[in-house]
XYZ file of C-alpha atoms in Angstrom:
475
model
C -32.626 53.654 99.883
C -32.104 52.113 96.438
C -28.831 52.549 94.571
C -28.899 52.201 90.764
C -25.493 51.292 89.346
C -25.141 52.674 85.829
C -22.911 50.951 83.290
C -23.783 50.877 79.556
C -27.317 52.107 80.104
C -26.844 55.889 80.333
C -30.447 57.088 80.211
C -33.427 57.752 82.456
C -36.125 56.869 79.906
C -37.055 53.187 79.667
C -34.469 52.065 82.215
C -35.597 48.874 83.941
C -33.465 49.092 87.083
C -34.257 52.770 87.612
C -37.989 52.299 87.072
C -38.054 49.462 89.601
C -36.215 51.595 92.157
C -38.626 54.491 91.670
C -41.637 52.187 91.936
C -40.623 51.162 95.461
C -41.337 54.659 96.726
C -38.006 54.763 98.552
C -35.257 57.314 98.116
C -33.154 56.587 95.035
C -29.510 57.343 94.243
C -27.335 56.411 91.272
C -23.646 55.700 90.769
C -21.222 55.402 87.862
C -17.793 53.794 88.281
C -15.122 54.520 85.658
C -12.603 51.662 85.190
C -9.856 52.924 82.834
C -7.533 49.937 83.197
C -10.413 47.575 82.388
C -11.350 49.750 79.416
C -7.785 49.463 78.190
C -7.939 45.672 78.411
C -11.191 45.751 76.443
C -9.741 48.152 73.823
C -12.399 50.822 74.384
C -11.969 53.546 71.788
C -10.919 56.989 73.072
C -13.819 58.496 71.142
C -16.341 56.230 72.871
C -14.779 57.108 76.231
C -15.319 60.789 75.424
C -18.912 60.128 74.373
C -19.548 58.377 77.706
C -17.935 61.246 79.638
C -20.088 63.824 77.852
C -23.219 61.713 78.200
C -22.681 61.377 81.963
C -23.024 65.147 82.296
C -26.445 65.028 80.620
C -27.439 61.980 82.643
C -26.518 63.797 85.841
C -28.800 66.686 84.881
C -31.685 64.350 84.029
C -31.314 62.430 87.277
C -31.179 65.675 89.225
C -34.548 66.634 87.766
C -35.846 63.365 89.213
C -34.362 64.206 92.648
C -31.698 61.522 92.182
C -28.039 62.298 92.955
C -25.394 60.694 90.748
C -22.251 59.539 92.527
C -19.008 58.949 90.713
C -15.757 57.141 91.388
C -12.812 56.076 89.269
C -10.926 52.861 90.002
C -8.740 50.737 87.765
C -10.569 47.472 87.163
C -13.861 45.656 87.538
C -12.537 43.939 90.660
C -11.975 47.327 92.292
C -15.403 48.568 91.201
C -16.980 45.982 93.488
C -15.507 47.614 96.572
C -16.328 51.095 95.259
C -20.016 50.310 94.830
C -20.150 48.627 98.211
C -18.550 51.666 99.881
C -21.032 54.094 98.365
C -24.002 51.816 99.060
C -22.933 51.560 102.696
C -22.240 55.302 102.992
C -25.728 56.280 101.812
C -27.365 53.410 103.731
C -28.730 51.682 100.647
C -30.539 48.413 101.238
C -30.354 47.288 97.597
C -28.156 47.817 94.551
C -29.934 47.554 91.201
C -28.332 46.981 87.801
C -29.210 46.188 84.209
C -27.465 42.965 83.221
C -24.405 42.968 81.001
C -23.799 39.706 79.148
C -20.045 39.679 78.467
C -17.894 37.197 80.424
C -15.882 39.663 82.517
C -19.007 41.637 83.339
C -20.852 38.483 84.371
C -17.995 37.476 86.679
C -17.908 40.977 88.194
C -21.631 40.974 88.927
C -21.539 37.512 90.462
C -18.778 38.663 92.799
C -20.696 41.875 93.473
C -23.701 39.911 94.670
C -21.611 37.952 97.176
C -19.806 41.070 98.406
C -23.000 43.030 98.970
C -24.665 40.089 100.703
C -21.834 40.049 103.235
C -22.791 43.640 104.102
C -26.508 42.858 104.288
C -27.277 44.647 101.014
C -29.388 43.016 98.286
C -28.307 42.888 94.643
C -30.923 42.744 91.886
C -30.394 42.429 88.124
C -32.750 43.277 85.260
C -32.661 42.124 81.647
C -32.759 45.437 79.841
C -30.390 45.417 76.860
C -32.544 43.265 74.585
C -36.222 43.207 73.769
C -36.153 39.511 74.657
C -33.598 38.292 77.132
C -31.295 35.300 76.598
C -33.235 32.125 77.294
C -36.544 33.450 75.993
C -35.874 32.578 72.345
C -35.174 28.847 72.153
C -35.845 26.006 69.728
C -38.269 23.163 70.369
C -35.589 21.208 72.205
C -35.042 24.125 74.594
C -31.644 24.966 73.136
C -30.324 28.247 71.813
C -30.319 28.910 68.082
C -27.067 28.608 66.166
C -28.489 30.022 62.935
C -30.027 33.458 62.590
C -33.046 32.738 60.377
C -34.864 30.334 62.754
C -33.901 32.602 65.676
C -35.477 35.519 63.866
C -38.653 33.582 63.053
C -39.107 32.468 66.657
C -38.235 35.940 67.947
C -40.949 37.446 65.764
C -43.496 34.888 66.922
C -42.803 35.819 70.553
C -42.473 39.559 69.973
C -44.961 42.055 71.332
C -44.718 45.786 70.645
C -42.882 47.218 73.662
C -43.962 50.042 75.915
C -41.451 52.767 76.654
C -41.719 53.727 80.312
C -40.607 57.215 81.385
C -39.087 57.732 84.805
C -41.015 59.510 87.568
C -39.645 61.745 90.273
C -38.266 60.284 93.451
C -38.767 61.814 96.843
C -36.517 64.728 97.764
C -33.625 63.441 99.829
C -32.433 65.041 103.022
C -28.833 66.306 102.981
C -27.771 63.811 105.624
C -28.390 61.013 103.160
C -26.130 62.450 100.485
C -22.502 61.352 100.347
C -21.426 64.718 98.952
C -17.734 63.919 98.461
C -18.582 61.581 95.591
C -21.244 63.529 93.733
C -20.682 63.694 89.975
C -19.475 67.008 88.560
C -19.404 68.205 84.947
C -15.673 68.827 85.481
C -15.017 65.091 85.800
C -12.417 63.727 83.401
C -11.318 60.130 82.933
C -7.776 58.858 83.480
C -8.140 57.364 80.031
C -7.239 58.807 76.628
C -10.182 60.611 75.050
C -10.667 61.860 71.505
C -13.306 64.493 70.711
C -16.763 63.026 70.080
C -18.426 66.398 69.525
C -19.837 65.296 66.170
C -22.228 63.101 68.158
C -24.889 64.766 70.290
C -25.447 63.569 73.851
C -28.729 65.435 74.334
C -31.624 63.052 74.955
C -34.214 65.131 73.098
C -31.986 65.383 70.022
C -31.205 61.655 70.066
C -34.884 60.773 70.315
C -35.765 63.234 67.564
C -33.189 61.605 65.286
C -34.824 58.270 65.977
C -38.277 59.638 65.129
C -36.985 61.399 62.011
C -35.379 58.212 60.741
C -38.502 56.141 61.348
C -40.664 58.768 59.656
C -38.506 59.906 56.735
C -35.927 57.285 55.860
C -36.877 53.835 57.044
C -39.326 53.142 54.201
C -36.434 53.087 51.711
C -33.920 51.553 54.088
C -33.963 48.140 52.397
C -33.148 49.723 49.035
C -30.523 52.284 50.060
C -28.862 50.949 53.217
C -25.870 49.453 51.389
C -24.815 52.676 49.653
C -22.344 54.508 51.912
C -22.290 57.784 49.963
C -25.840 58.647 51.048
C -27.424 59.444 54.400
C -29.540 56.305 54.341
C -29.036 54.629 57.725
C -30.094 55.556 61.250
C -26.544 56.154 62.595
C -27.954 55.459 66.065
C -25.550 52.647 66.942
C -23.325 54.793 69.228
C -26.338 55.522 71.429
C -27.358 51.879 71.591
C -23.764 50.968 72.464
C -23.615 53.220 75.536
C -27.278 52.811 76.390
C -28.337 56.415 75.754
C -31.064 54.751 73.679
C -32.756 51.403 74.266
C -33.744 48.769 71.731
C -37.311 49.088 73.027
C -37.319 52.790 72.188
C -36.151 52.001 68.667
C -38.842 49.414 68.020
C -41.570 51.472 69.689
C -40.710 54.423 67.425
C -40.711 52.141 64.408
C -44.256 50.960 65.146
C -45.451 54.432 66.158
C -44.590 55.738 62.692
C -46.438 52.870 61.031
C -49.751 54.472 62.113
C -51.084 51.182 63.382
C -50.588 49.396 60.087
C -48.011 46.801 59.156
C -44.364 47.684 58.854
C -43.025 48.699 55.466
C -40.382 46.556 53.789
C -37.747 49.053 54.831
C -38.952 49.032 58.438
C -38.885 45.231 58.444
C -35.296 45.381 57.191
C -34.239 47.739 59.995
C -36.039 45.628 62.588
C -34.058 42.697 61.263
C -30.843 44.528 62.115
C -32.040 44.975 65.690
C -32.805 41.256 65.829
C -29.247 40.505 64.635
C -28.054 42.589 67.584
C -30.159 40.451 69.917
C -28.902 37.260 68.290
C -25.279 38.148 69.066
C -26.123 39.243 72.618
C -27.843 35.921 73.287
C -24.954 34.047 71.721
C -22.280 35.255 74.156
C -24.451 34.091 77.058
C -24.719 30.538 75.743
C -21.172 30.480 74.359
C -19.117 32.561 76.832
C -15.886 31.270 75.254
C -16.600 33.755 72.461
C -15.606 36.477 74.926
C -12.181 34.856 75.184
C -11.337 34.909 71.496
C -12.503 31.412 70.563
C -13.965 30.633 67.139
C -17.578 29.521 67.290
C -16.757 26.702 64.854
C -13.862 24.830 66.383
C -12.382 24.012 62.974
C -11.665 27.717 62.770
C -8.841 27.231 65.262
C -7.024 25.223 62.574
C -6.982 28.082 60.064
C -3.553 29.062 58.833
C -3.255 32.786 59.535
C -0.217 34.894 58.811
C 0.498 38.247 60.409
C 2.287 40.786 58.258
C 2.864 43.971 60.279
C 3.296 46.148 57.197
C 0.144 44.780 55.538
C -1.852 45.228 58.741
C -0.643 48.819 59.061
C -1.559 49.588 55.452
C -5.027 48.151 56.078
C -5.476 50.295 59.202
C -4.233 53.437 57.473
C -6.351 52.948 54.335
C -3.398 52.400 52.018
C -4.080 48.942 50.538
C -4.550 50.240 46.987
C -8.175 49.084 46.901
C -10.248 52.298 46.987
C -13.416 51.085 48.714
C -11.366 49.369 51.450
C -9.156 52.401 51.958
C -12.008 54.914 52.005
C -13.792 52.841 54.645
C -10.712 52.537 56.843
C -10.053 56.264 56.614
C -13.655 56.964 57.568
C -13.188 54.783 60.651
C -9.908 56.420 61.627
C -11.278 59.959 61.387
C -14.876 59.559 62.584
C -14.923 56.462 64.792
C -17.765 55.034 62.710
C -18.085 52.942 59.580
C -21.009 52.071 57.341
C -22.150 48.466 57.872
C -21.634 47.289 54.276
C -18.096 48.643 54.455
C -17.444 46.783 57.718
C -18.116 43.539 55.885
C -15.918 44.524 52.945
C -12.877 45.505 55.023
C -13.259 42.480 57.292
C -13.361 40.137 54.322
C -10.298 41.866 52.876
C -8.267 41.516 56.077
C -9.107 37.860 56.633
C -9.387 36.538 53.084
C -7.082 38.748 51.038
C -4.387 39.452 53.624
C -4.955 36.209 55.612
C -4.664 38.051 58.927
C -6.717 36.658 61.804
C -10.080 38.203 62.466
C -8.958 38.733 66.071
C -6.588 41.505 64.995
C -9.388 43.209 63.095
C -11.809 42.743 65.979
C -9.393 44.402 68.410
C -8.618 47.263 66.068
C -12.295 47.976 65.471
C -12.985 48.086 69.213
C -10.072 50.497 69.650
C -11.549 52.904 67.075
C -15.341 52.460 66.988
C -17.498 55.004 68.785
C -20.256 52.369 68.671
C -18.050 49.523 69.851
C -20.159 46.720 71.331
C -18.413 43.449 72.075
C -21.123 41.015 71.007
C -21.955 42.772 67.731
C -18.309 43.367 66.874
C -17.300 39.783 67.585
C -20.331 38.448 65.743
C -19.644 40.616 62.712
C -15.976 39.683 62.505
C -16.582 35.971 62.901
C -19.390 36.192 60.331
C -16.990 37.786 57.850
C -14.222 35.310 58.647
C -16.708 32.396 58.274
C -15.717 31.060 61.702
C -18.808 32.290 63.551
C -22.358 31.328 64.288
C -24.255 31.563 61.009
C -21.217 33.097 59.328
C -21.064 33.521 55.580
C -19.811 30.365 53.798
C -16.032 30.494 53.504
C -16.166 30.264 49.715
C -18.069 33.565 49.512
C -15.251 36.079 49.392
C -15.989 39.742 48.820
C -14.283 41.137 45.748
C -13.126 44.630 46.811
C -13.409 45.962 43.270
C -16.894 44.732 42.410
C -18.181 45.621 45.878
C -17.078 49.206 45.283
C -18.536 49.260 41.789
C -21.871 47.939 43.047
C -22.331 50.069 46.164
C -20.430 53.233 45.239
C -20.816 53.210 41.458
C -19.956 56.884 40.948
C -17.154 56.819 43.496
C -18.743 59.546 45.618
C -17.830 57.900 48.902
C -14.364 56.991 47.675
C -13.550 60.533 46.603
C -14.848 61.888 49.905
C -12.160 59.994 51.816
C -9.401 59.568 49.229
C -8.525 62.994 47.837
C -5.759 61.364 45.780
C -8.514 59.994 43.530
C -10.699 63.096 43.270
C -9.704 63.766 39.656
C -9.675 60.150 38.499
C -12.417 59.458 35.901
C -15.295 57.228 37.025
C -14.034 54.521 34.696
C -10.885 54.085 36.783
C -12.133 55.057 40.227
C -12.354 51.491 41.522
C -9.282 50.235 39.672
C -6.942 53.232 39.470
C -3.925 51.009 38.815
C -5.351 50.332 35.331
C -5.435 54.011 34.414
C -3.018 54.939 31.587
C -1.425 57.767 33.598
C -1.293 55.821 36.864
C 2.323 56.807 37.501
C 1.178 60.354 38.298
C -1.120 59.198 41.126
C -0.058 59.634 44.739
C -1.973 56.488 45.636
C -0.529 53.001 46.200
C -0.828 50.036 43.879
C -2.842 47.071 45.200
C -1.107 45.393 48.115
C -2.150 41.945 46.807
C -3.859 40.459 43.776
C -7.391 39.554 44.829
C -7.848 36.596 42.488
C -4.570 35.027 43.619
C -5.396 35.485 47.318
C -8.907 34.139 46.786
C -7.503 30.815 45.593
C -5.184 30.668 48.589
C -8.063 31.378 50.955
C -10.151 28.558 49.510
C -7.257 26.155 50.034
C -6.638 27.384 53.617
C -10.268 27.002 54.635
C -10.723 23.666 52.933
C -7.677 22.293 54.731
C -8.926 23.555 58.100
C -12.370 22.063 57.628
C -10.788 18.721 56.740
C -8.496 18.847 59.768
C -5.382 19.118 57.631
C -2.385 21.439 57.834
C -2.259 23.977 55.042
C 1.035 24.004 53.158
C 1.709 27.081 51.019
């Protein structure tokens, strides 16, 4: 008997651990362990928790069609999940537990302990690299070291890349009732002891998810490089929530991209989207080689010398979308209400928090994880440290996003802004990005700018310069 332990890989298509188990010809079972206290420590968003709960119901149905029962338990932490998996493996007489590797520090420590615990019971533990198209350690420089800059990583990745095959699962043998630990079988009535917010706007149906992938690769990807930065339009794939919980694999994404190219080369837009998937891989590889990133450490050690200040009121206004800068506020309101934010906007609001309000990127990182339906530790950490200029291949600290000109460039007509800030719906285009300059501004129920960008920009340059020179910033 093989037991497949599901974590953030909630699919049956193109699932490395599951396919290996099925290929053995033995009976196969699956298990999912909910760990609400661990989720709390990791700031999992209630909306993502709900998406996982709903997706498990679909996964259970798909596994059932393959003659695979899905067991379920809820414990508090990763440490307790070790005993839970061992108990189920022993109860169903499994000889091996199979997992797809997770690269974060806590997850790595859990799986190492899991291997020792299972070995003591005479049960094997096998891991598969499944989250990336190329696993950490495959993409190295000529000296055999990991890349600290994205561009050479990307070039080497592309040299090594081969178009992936997506492998569907096959049916397992029908199990006899005596082998089924019925008390722990998953039920669609399962609910988590964790706060959930409705995720109904996001489908959990495999066929619909895969169709959205195909539709994007067929209809939208060719113009992706031209339109991806404009949040008012439907120009991106919006597939990140499914990658985050593993309802969709990176291999499926790339295979669909090449399938729609009809055997020819990728379009410029397709190349641009592929590049985003490579960025995802870059950050996943990074936390393996620099596990301290999972403990809140800046990639560049000089970043620890930065002079941050935490203003509770300013942080709250940023979270609530009340900074007085329309593009920042519209983005933050989108996040609060939908659990998702357009990628260009993520960079804008992150730059504003760290370089206009001078609040540590760690506060923004935590808040994003607590709200994002597509929260993924490596990508979130990488994005925040990139914006704060403390990360691997981060933007130079002297490049500071201007929240006014960013809005004017990427939402020129204010369509996105008006969608999320009804207070500005009647403001003429001329004043949409700078409503405080409007002659009748006193009649607006919208706040004045929380800070002056040009003033804060000068302060930021001084703070970063002092940190890089090992000096203490004095305001």
